[in-house]
CSV table of C-alpha atoms in Angstrom, one decimal:
chain,number,residue,atom,x,y,z
A,442,UNK,CA,29.5,-26.1,-9.4
A,443,UNK,CA,27.5,-25.2,-6.3
A,444,UNK,CA,28.0,-26.4,-2.7
A,445,UNK,CA,25.5,-26.2,0.1
A,446,UNK,CA,26.4,-25.7,3.7
A,447,UNK,CA,23.7,-26.7,6.1
A,448,UNK,CA,23.9,-25.0,9.5
A,449,UNK,CA,21.4,-26.5,11.9
A,450,UNK,CA,22.5,-28.7,14.7
A,451,UNK,CA,25.1,-29.7,12.1
A,452,UNK,CA,26.5,-28.4,8.8
A,453,UNK,CA,26.4,-30.1,5.4
A,454,UNK,CA,28.4,-29.3,2.3
A,455,UNK,CA,27.0,-30.4,-1.0
A,456,UNK,CA,29.5,-30.5,-3.9
A,457,UNK,CA,27.2,-30.2,-7.0
A,458,UNK,CA,27.5,-31.6,-10.5
A,459,UNK,CA,25.5,-30.5,-13.4
A,460,UNK,CA,22.2,-32.2,-12.2
A,461,UNK,CA,19.9,-30.5,-9.7
A,462,UNK,CA,21.1,-30.9,-6.1
A,463,UNK,CA,19.1,-32.5,-3.3
A,464,UNK,CA,19.3,-31.4,0.3
A,465,UNK,CA,19.3,-34.1,2.9
A,466,UNK,CA,17.0,-33.6,5.9
A,467,UNK,CA,19.2,-33.6,9.0
A,468,UNK,CA,17.1,-34.0,12.2
A,469,UNK,CA,19.6,-34.2,15.0
A,470,UNK,CA,23.3,-34.1,15.9
A,471,UNK,CA,25.1,-37.2,14.8
A,472,UNK,CA,22.4,-38.7,12.6
A,473,UNK,CA,20.9,-38.2,9.1
A,474,UNK,CA,17.8,-40.2,8.5
A,475,UNK,CA,18.1,-39.9,4.7
A,476,UNK,CA,21.7,-40.8,4.3
A,477,UNK,CA,22.4,-42.8,7.5
A,478,UNK,CA,25.7,-40.9,8.1
A,479,UNK,CA,27.2,-40.3,11.5
A,480,UNK,CA,29.0,-37.0,11.3
A,481,UNK,CA,32.1,-36.4,13.4
A,482,UNK,CA,33.6,-33.2,14.6
A,483,UNK,CA,37.1,-33.9,13.3
A,484,UNK,CA,36.5,-35.6,10.0
A,485,UNK,CA,34.2,-35.1,7.0
A,486,UNK,CA,32.0,-38.0,6.1
A,487,UNK,CA,30.7,-38.4,2.5
A,488,UNK,CA,28.0,-40.2,0.6
A,489,UNK,CA,26.5,-40.1,-2.9
A,490,UNK,CA,23.0,-38.9,-3.4
A,491,UNK,CA,21.4,-40.6,-6.4
A,492,UNK,CA,24.8,-40.3,-8.1
A,493,UNK,CA,24.2,-36.6,-8.5
A,494,UNK,CA,26.0,-34.9,-5.7
A,495,UNK,CA,28.3,-35.5,-2.7
A,496,UNK,CA,27.4,-34.5,0.9
A,497,UNK,CA,29.8,-33.9,3.8
A,498,UNK,CA,28.6,-33.4,7.3
A,499,UNK,CA,30.5,-31.9,10.3
A,500,UNK,CA,29.2,-31.0,13.8
A,501,UNK,CA,29.0,-27.3,14.8
A,502,UNK,CA,28.0,-25.5,17.9
A,503,UNK,CA,25.7,-22.5,18.2
A,504,UNK,CA,28.2,-19.9,19.3
A,505,UNK,CA,29.1,-16.6,17.7
A,506,UNK,CA,32.6,-17.8,16.9
A,507,UNK,CA,31.5,-21.0,15.2
A,508,UNK,CA,28.9,-19.4,13.0
A,509,UNK,CA,31.3,-16.6,12.1
A,510,UNK,CA,34.0,-19.1,11.2
A,511,UNK,CA,31.6,-21.2,9.1
A,512,UNK,CA,30.6,-18.1,7.1
A,513,UNK,CA,34.2,-17.0,6.7
A,514,UNK,CA,35.1,-20.4,5.3
A,515,UNK,CA,32.2,-20.3,2.7
A,516,UNK,CA,33.4,-19.8,-0.8
A,517,UNK,CA,31.5,-18.1,-3.7
A,518,UNK,CA,30.4,-21.4,-5.0
A,519,UNK,CA,28.6,-22.5,-1.8
A,520,UNK,CA,25.1,-22.1,-0.3
A,521,UNK,CA,24.4,-21.7,3.4
A,522,UNK,CA,21.4,-23.7,4.6
A,523,UNK,CA,19.9,-23.3,8.0
A,524,UNK,CA,17.0,-25.1,9.8
A,525,UNK,CA,14.3,-22.7,10.9
A,526,UNK,CA,14.4,-23.8,14.5
A,527,UNK,CA,18.2,-23.2,14.7
A,528,UNK,CA,17.9,-19.8,12.9
A,529,UNK,CA,15.2,-18.7,15.4
A,530,UNK,CA,17.7,-19.1,18.2
A,531,UNK,CA,20.5,-17.1,16.6
A,532,UNK,CA,21.9,-14.2,18.6
A,533,UNK,CA,22.1,-10.7,17.1
A,534,UNK,CA,25.7,-11.2,16.3
A,535,UNK,CA,25.0,-14.6,14.5
A,536,UNK,CA,22.2,-13.0,12.6
A,537,UNK,CA,24.5,-10.2,11.6
A,538,UNK,CA,27.0,-12.7,10.3
A,539,UNK,CA,24.4,-14.4,8.1
A,540,UNK,CA,23.4,-11.0,6.8
A,541,UNK,CA,27.0,-10.2,5.9
A,542,UNK,CA,27.2,-13.5,4.0
A,543,UNK,CA,24.0,-12.8,2.1
A,544,UNK,CA,25.2,-9.3,1.2
A,545,UNK,CA,28.5,-10.9,-0.1
A,546,UNK,CA,26.4,-13.0,-2.5
A,547,UNK,CA,26.2,-16.3,-0.5
A,548,UNK,CA,22.7,-17.7,-1.0
A,549,UNK,CA,20.6,-19.1,1.9
A,550,UNK,CA,18.1,-21.9,2.1
A,551,UNK,CA,15.9,-22.2,5.2
A,552,UNK,CA,14.1,-25.4,6.0
A,553,UNK,CA,10.6,-24.8,7.6
A,554,UNK,CA,8.9,-21.6,8.9
A,555,UNK,CA,10.8,-18.6,7.6
A,556,UNK,CA,9.6,-16.2,10.2
A,557,UNK,CA,12.9,-17.2,11.9
A,558,UNK,CA,14.5,-14.7,9.5
A,559,UNK,CA,13.5,-12.0,12.1
A,560,UNK,CA,16.8,-12.8,13.9
A,561,UNK,CA,18.5,-11.1,11.0
A,562,UNK,CA,18.3,-7.4,11.8
A,563,UNK,CA,18.6,-4.4,9.4
A,564,UNK,CA,17.6,-6.3,6.3
A,565,UNK,CA,14.5,-6.5,4.1
A,566,UNK,CA,12.7,-9.7,4.7
A,567,UNK,CA,9.9,-11.8,3.2
A,568,UNK,CA,8.6,-14.5,5.5
A,569,UNK,CA,6.1,-17.3,5.4
A,570,UNK,CA,5.1,-19.3,8.5
A,571,UNK,CA,3.7,-22.1,6.4
A,572,UNK,CA,6.8,-22.5,4.2
A,573,UNK,CA,8.4,-25.8,3.8
A,574,UNK,CA,11.5,-24.1,2.5
A,575,UNK,CA,12.7,-20.6,1.7
A,576,UNK,CA,15.5,-19.4,-0.5
A,577,UNK,CA,17.2,-16.0,-0.3
A,578,UNK,CA,19.7,-14.5,-2.8
A,579,UNK,CA,21.1,-11.0,-2.7
A,580,UNK,CA,22.6,-10.2,-6.1
A,581,UNK,CA,26.0,-8.5,-5.3
A,582,UNK,CA,26.0,-6.7,-8.7
A,583,UNK,CA,22.4,-5.4,-9.0
A,584,UNK,CA,21.8,-5.1,-5.2
A,585,UNK,CA,18.4,-6.7,-5.7
A,586,UNK,CA,17.2,-9.1,-2.9
A,587,UNK,CA,15.3,-12.2,-4.1
A,588,UNK,CA,13.1,-14.5,-2.0
A,589,UNK,CA,11.3,-17.7,-2.8
A,590,UNK,CA,8.8,-19.3,-0.4
A,591,UNK,CA,8.0,-22.9,-1.2
A,592,UNK,CA,4.9,-24.8,0.1
A,593,UNK,CA,5.3,-28.4,-1.0
A,594,UNK,CA,5.0,-31.7,0.7
A,595,UNK,CA,7.8,-33.1,-1.4
A,596,UNK,CA,11.4,-31.9,-2.2
A,597,UNK,CA,10.9,-28.3,-1.0
A,598,UNK,CA,14.6,-27.8,-0.2
A,599,UNK,CA,15.6,-29.2,-3.6
A,600,UNK,CA,13.1,-26.9,-5.3
A,601,UNK,CA,14.5,-23.9,-3.4
A,602,UNK,CA,18.1,-24.9,-4.3
A,603,UNK,CA,17.3,-25.3,-8.0
A,604,UNK,CA,15.6,-21.8,-7.9
A,605,UNK,CA,18.8,-20.3,-6.5
A,606,UNK,CA,20.9,-21.8,-9.3
A,607,UNK,CA,18.5,-20.4,-11.9
A,608,UNK,CA,18.3,-17.0,-10.2
A,609,UNK,CA,22.1,-16.6,-10.1
A,610,UNK,CA,22.2,-17.2,-13.8
A,611,UNK,CA,19.4,-15.0,-15.0
A,612,UNK,CA,19.1,-11.3,-15.9
A,613,UNK,CA,15.9,-9.8,-14.4
A,614,UNK,CA,16.5,-6.3,-15.6
A,615,UNK,CA,16.0,-5.0,-12.1
A,616,UNK,CA,18.7,-3.0,-10.2
A,617,UNK,CA,19.0,-0.9,-7.0
A,618,UNK,CA,21.3,1.6,-5.5
A,619,UNK,CA,21.6,-0.4,-2.3
A,620,UNK,CA,20.2,-3.5,-0.8
A,621,UNK,CA,16.6,-3.2,0.2
A,622,UNK,CA,15.7,-0.6,-2.5
A,623,UNK,CA,14.3,-3.4,-4.6
A,624,UNK,CA,13.0,-6.7,-3.2
A,625,UNK,CA,11.4,-9.5,-5.2
A,626,UNK,CA,9.1,-11.8,-3.4
A,627,UNK,CA,8.3,-15.1,-5.1
A,628,UNK,CA,6.2,-18.0,-3.8
A,629,UNK,CA,5.3,-21.4,-5.2
A,630,UNK,CA,2.5,-23.5,-3.7
A,631,UNK,CA,1.8,-26.9,-5.0
A,632,UNK,CA,-2.0,-27.3,-4.5
A,633,UNK,CA,-2.6,-31.1,-4.5
A,634,UNK,CA,-3.1,-32.1,-8.2
A,635,UNK,CA,-5.4,-29.3,-9.1
A,636,UNK,CA,-3.2,-26.2,-9.7
A,637,UNK,CA,0.0,-24.4,-8.8
A,638,UNK,CA,-0.2,-21.0,-7.1
A,639,UNK,CA,2.7,-18.7,-8.0
A,640,UNK,CA,3.6,-15.3,-6.5
A,641,UNK,CA,6.0,-12.8,-8.1
A,642,UNK,CA,5.8,-9.4,-6.4
A,643,UNK,CA,8.3,-6.5,-6.7
A,644,UNK,CA,8.7,-3.9,-3.9
A,645,UNK,CA,10.6,-0.8,-5.0
A,646,UNK,CA,11.6,2.2,-3.0
A,647,UNK,CA,10.7,5.3,-5.1
A,648,UNK,CA,12.2,7.9,-2.8
A,649,UNK,CA,12.0,9.8,0.5
A,650,UNK,CA,10.5,13.2,1.3
A,651,UNK,CA,8.3,15.1,3.7
A,652,UNK,CA,9.4,12.7,6.5
A,653,UNK,CA,8.2,9.6,4.6
A,654,UNK,CA,9.5,6.8,2.5
A,655,UNK,CA,7.5,5.7,-0.6
A,656,UNK,CA,7.3,2.2,-2.1
A,657,UNK,CA,5.6,0.9,-5.2
A,658,UNK,CA,4.3,-2.7,-4.9
A,659,UNK,CA,3.8,-4.5,-8.2
A,660,UNK,CA,1.9,-7.6,-7.2
A,661,UNK,CA,2.1,-10.8,-9.3
A,662,UNK,CA,-0.3,-13.8,-8.7
A,663,UNK,CA,-0.3,-16.6,-11.2
A,664,UNK,CA,-2.6,-19.6,-11.5
A,665,UNK,CA,-1.5,-22.7,-13.3
A,666,UNK,CA,-4.4,-25.1,-13.5
A,667,UNK,CA,-4.0,-28.7,-14.5
A,668,UNK,CA,-6.2,-30.7,-17.0
A,669,UNK,CA,-9.9,-30.7,-16.2
A,670,UNK,CA,-9.5,-27.9,-13.6
A,671,UNK,CA,-10.3,-24.3,-14.2
A,672,UNK,CA,-9.3,-21.0,-12.5
A,673,UNK,CA,-12.5,-19.3,-11.2
A,674,UNK,CA,-11.3,-16.4,-9.0
A,675,UNK,CA,-8.0,-14.7,-8.0
A,676,UNK,CA,-7.7,-12.3,-5.0
A,677,UNK,CA,-4.8,-10.2,-3.6
A,678,UNK,CA,-5.3,-8.2,-0.4
A,679,UNK,CA,-3.3,-6.3,2.2
A,680,UNK,CA,-4.3,-4.4,5.3
A,681,UNK,CA,-1.6,-1.8,5.1
A,682,UNK,CA,-1.8,-0.6,8.7
A,683,UNK,CA,-2.3,-4.0,10.3
A,684,UNK,CA,1.4,-4.5,11.3
A,685,UNK,CA,2.5,-0.9,11.4
A,686,UNK,CA,0.1,1.9,12.2
A,687,UNK,CA,2.3,4.6,10.8
A,688,UNK,CA,2.2,3.5,7.2
A,689,UNK,CA,-0.4,4.4,4.6
A,690,UNK,CA,-2.1,3.3,1.4
A,691,UNK,CA,-1.8,6.2,-0.9
A,692,UNK,CA,-3.2,4.9,-4.2
A,693,UNK,CA,-3.8,1.6,-6.0
A,694,UNK,CA,-5.0,0.2,-9.4
A,695,UNK,CA,-6.9,-1.2,-11.1
A,696,UNK,CA,-10.4,-0.3,-9.9
A,697,UNK,CA,-13.5,-2.1,-11.0
A,698,UNK,CA,-13.7,-3.0,-14.7
A,699,UNK,CA,-16.1,-4.7,-17.0
A,700,UNK,CA,-15.9,-5.5,-20.7
A,701,UNK,CA,-12.3,-4.4,-21.2
A,702,UNK,CA,-9.4,-6.5,-22.4
A,703,UNK,CA,-6.6,-4.8,-20.6
A,704,UNK,CA,-5.9,-2.5,-17.6
A,705,UNK,CA,-3.2,0.0,-16.8
A,706,UNK,CA,-1.7,0.5,-13.3
A,707,UNK,CA,-0.4,4.0,-12.7
A,708,UNK,CA,0.9,4.9,-9.3
A,709,UNK,CA,2.1,8.4,-8.7
A,710,UNK,CA,2.5,11.3,-6.3
A,711,UNK,CA,3.5,14.8,-7.2
A,712,UNK,CA,6.7,16.5,-6.0
A,713,UNK,CA,4.8,18.8,-3.7
A,714,UNK,CA,2.9,16.0,-2.1
A,715,UNK,CA,5.8,13.6,-1.8
A,716,UNK,CA,8.7,16.0,-1.1
A,717,UNK,CA,10.7,14.0,-3.7
A,718,UNK,CA,12.2,16.0,-6.6
A,719,UNK,CA,10.2,15.2,-9.7
A,720,UNK,CA,7.6,13.2,-7.6
A,721,UNK,CA,7.3,9.5,-7.5
A,722,UNK,CA,5.7,7.2,-10.2
A,723,UNK,CA,5.5,3.7,-11.5
A,724,UNK,CA,3.3,2.2,-14.2
A,725,UNK,CA,2.6,-1.0,-16.1
A,726,UNK,CA,-0.4,-2.9,-17.6
A,727,UNK,CA,-1.8,-6.4,-17.9
A,728,UNK,CA,-4.5,-8.4,-19.7
A,729,UNK,CA,-8.0,-8.9,-18.3
A,730,UNK,CA,-9.6,-10.5,-21.3
A,731,UNK,CA,-12.7,-12.4,-20.1
A,732,UNK,CA,-11.9,-11.2,-16.6
A,733,UNK,CA,-14.0,-8.8,-14.4
A,734,UNK,CA,-12.0,-6.9,-11.9
A,735,UNK,CA,-13.9,-6.1,-8.7
A,736,UNK,CA,-12.4,-3.4,-6.5
A,737,UNK,CA,-12.8,-4.2,-2.8
A,738,UNK,CA,-10.3,-1.7,-1.4
A,739,UNK,CA,-11.1,1.0,1.2
A,740,UNK,CA,-8.7,4.0,1.4
A,741,UNK,CA,-10.3,5.2,4.7
A,742,UNK,CA,-9.1,2.0,6.4
A,743,UNK,CA,-5.9,1.6,4.3
A,744,UNK,CA,-7.2,-1.7,3.0
A,745,UNK,CA,-6.2,-2.9,-0.5
A,746,UNK,CA,-8.1,-5.8,-2.1
A,747,UNK,CA,-8.6,-6.7,-5.7
A,748,UNK,CA,-10.9,-9.6,-6.8
A,749,UNK,CA,-10.5,-10.9,-10.3
A,750,UNK,CA,-13.6,-12.9,-11.4
A,751,UNK,CA,-12.5,-15.2,-14.3
A,752,UNK,CA,-14.9,-16.6,-16.8
A,753,UNK,CA,-13.9,-20.2,-16.3
A,754,UNK,CA,-15.9,-21.4,-19.3
A,755,UNK,CA,-13.7,-19.4,-21.6
A,756,UNK,CA,-10.1,-20.3,-22.6
A,757,UNK,CA,-8.7,-18.0,-19.9
A,758,UNK,CA,-10.0,-20.4,-17.2
A,759,UNK,CA,-8.0,-23.3,-18.5
A,760,UNK,CA,-4.6,-21.7,-19.2
A,761,UNK,CA,-1.9,-20.1,-17.0
A,762,UNK,CA,-2.9,-16.6,-16.1
A,763,UNK,CA,-1.2,-13.8,-14.1
A,764,UNK,CA,-2.6,-10.7,-12.6
A,765,UNK,CA,-0.5,-7.6,-11.7
A,766,UNK,CA,-2.4,-5.1,-9.6
A,767,UNK,CA,-0.4,-2.6,-7.5
A,768,UNK,CA,-0.4,0.0,-4.8
A,769,UNK,CA,1.6,3.0,-3.6
A,770,UNK,CA,2.4,3.0,0.1
A,771,UNK,CA,4.3,5.2,2.5
A,772,UNK,CA,5.9,4.8,5.9
A,773,UNK,CA,7.5,7.3,8.3
A,774,UNK,CA,11.1,7.8,7.4
A,775,UNK,CA,12.3,6.5,10.8
A,776,UNK,CA,10.3,3.3,10.5
A,777,UNK,CA,10.2,0.1,8.4
A,778,UNK,CA,7.4,-0.9,6.1
A,779,UNK,CA,5.9,-4.1,7.5
A,780,UNK,CA,2.8,-5.8,6.0
A,781,UNK,CA,1.2,-9.1,5.2
A,782,UNK,CA,0.2,-9.8,1.6
A,783,UNK,CA,-2.5,-12.4,1.1
A,784,UNK,CA,-2.8,-14.3,-2.2
A,785,UNK,CA,-5.8,-16.5,-3.1
A,786,UNK,CA,-6.9,-18.7,-6.0
A,787,UNK,CA,-10.3,-20.4,-6.3
A,788,UNK,CA,-10.5,-23.4,-8.6
A,789,UNK,CA,-13.5,-25.0,-10.3
A,790,UNK,CA,-13.2,-28.8,-10.3
A,791,UNK,CA,-15.6,-31.5,-11.3
A,792,UNK,CA,-17.7,-32.8,-8.5
A,793,UNK,CA,-18.6,-36.5,-8.1
A,794,UNK,CA,-22.2,-36.0,-9.2
A,795,UNK,CA,-24.1,-38.9,-7.7
A,796,UNK,CA,-27.5,-37.6,-6.7
A,797,UNK,CA,-29.8,-35.2,-8.7
A,798,UNK,CA,-29.3,-32.5,-6.0
A,799,UNK,CA,-25.5,-32.8,-6.1
A,800,UNK,CA,-23.6,-29.9,-7.6
A,801,UNK,CA,-21.6,-30.4,-10.8
A,802,UNK,CA,-18.6,-28.6,-9.5
A,803,UNK,CA,-16.8,-27.8,-6.3
A,804,UNK,CA,-14.7,-24.7,-5.7
A,805,UNK,CA,-11.7,-25.3,-3.5
A,806,UNK,CA,-9.6,-22.3,-2.3
A,807,UNK,CA,-5.8,-22.2,-2.2
A,808,UNK,CA,-3.9,-19.3,-0.6
A,809,UNK,CA,-0.5,-18.0,0.5
A,810,UNK,CA,0.3,-15.3,3.0
A,811,UNK,CA,3.7,-13.5,3.0
A,812,UNK,CA,4.9,-11.0,5.6
A,813,UNK,CA,7.1,-8.4,4.1
A,814,UNK,CA,9.5,-6.1,6.0
A,815,UNK,CA,11.3,-3.4,4.0
A,816,UNK,CA,14.4,-2.0,5.6
A,817,UNK,CA,15.7,0.7,3.2
């Protein structure tokens, strides 16, 4: 059983049963538009949500003592949920308290723009200013940090909460020596009725040497088209120096391909070039059957961009498909890697063909941008 504690202007505790938990939208102190509950400071009010869970609401105040006390009172079967506007006003001490809770295995759900996570210092972050909800879970056993960014007009907080439940019960096979060494960035965007855009990217610290830290980035972008819609193109890009001028794009893969069914991604740097004993390396592969990879990167400007042109008339255009390009980057040892990763899917959808000059298809574009700060 999982509980959720909502720290905004007020706090809510959800006592879960076996069904998925819903998060109430709490807009101001003393009111809840979804549940019509008037919280009080000395008592806990309760209400049933679709007979699935129970919610209790109590007033809090934005002071160091209050936030610290709330976190100290959280048990291992509870979730901390904070509205983005409240989180953005947290002091350094309050942010440190939330970080401590996360590192102790307490999950976090943020409602709204997750750039408010910047108030949590000294922690690796994944942020999305367009998010409707964001979930964060730091696995206390494997030391892997997981993020999910949800862009959905409906039930974003519920989606994030269900993701936390599944993430806490799964075995990913990933592990790290300390928090920040491995960060998993997931993103789900529900694109009208045409497709779903999914992100699943892994950032892994490979070592330090010659005054630099080295990270492998294994990108994951998945298109899930619905009936009658087809995936036409998929693009991932990153201007490595855009947010931090003292970081570099060292290598990437794949490059341009044509007529091949699979590609390998091999990222490496020798011991002499990296200053890391044994060097640094990471490799994997993925299918590009009926897909042409177009390399649009430029090492001279530290720009990474890969464009996957999918043959939408083949089966690959109608089914779920994921691409996994990657890059090796470095940042000065005394700094933090900070970048913005851009994910884009182009769909082919039937056009309402009325006139002879009308096209038969239209090509809407759906995207997601995630800012990543690696502090390890």
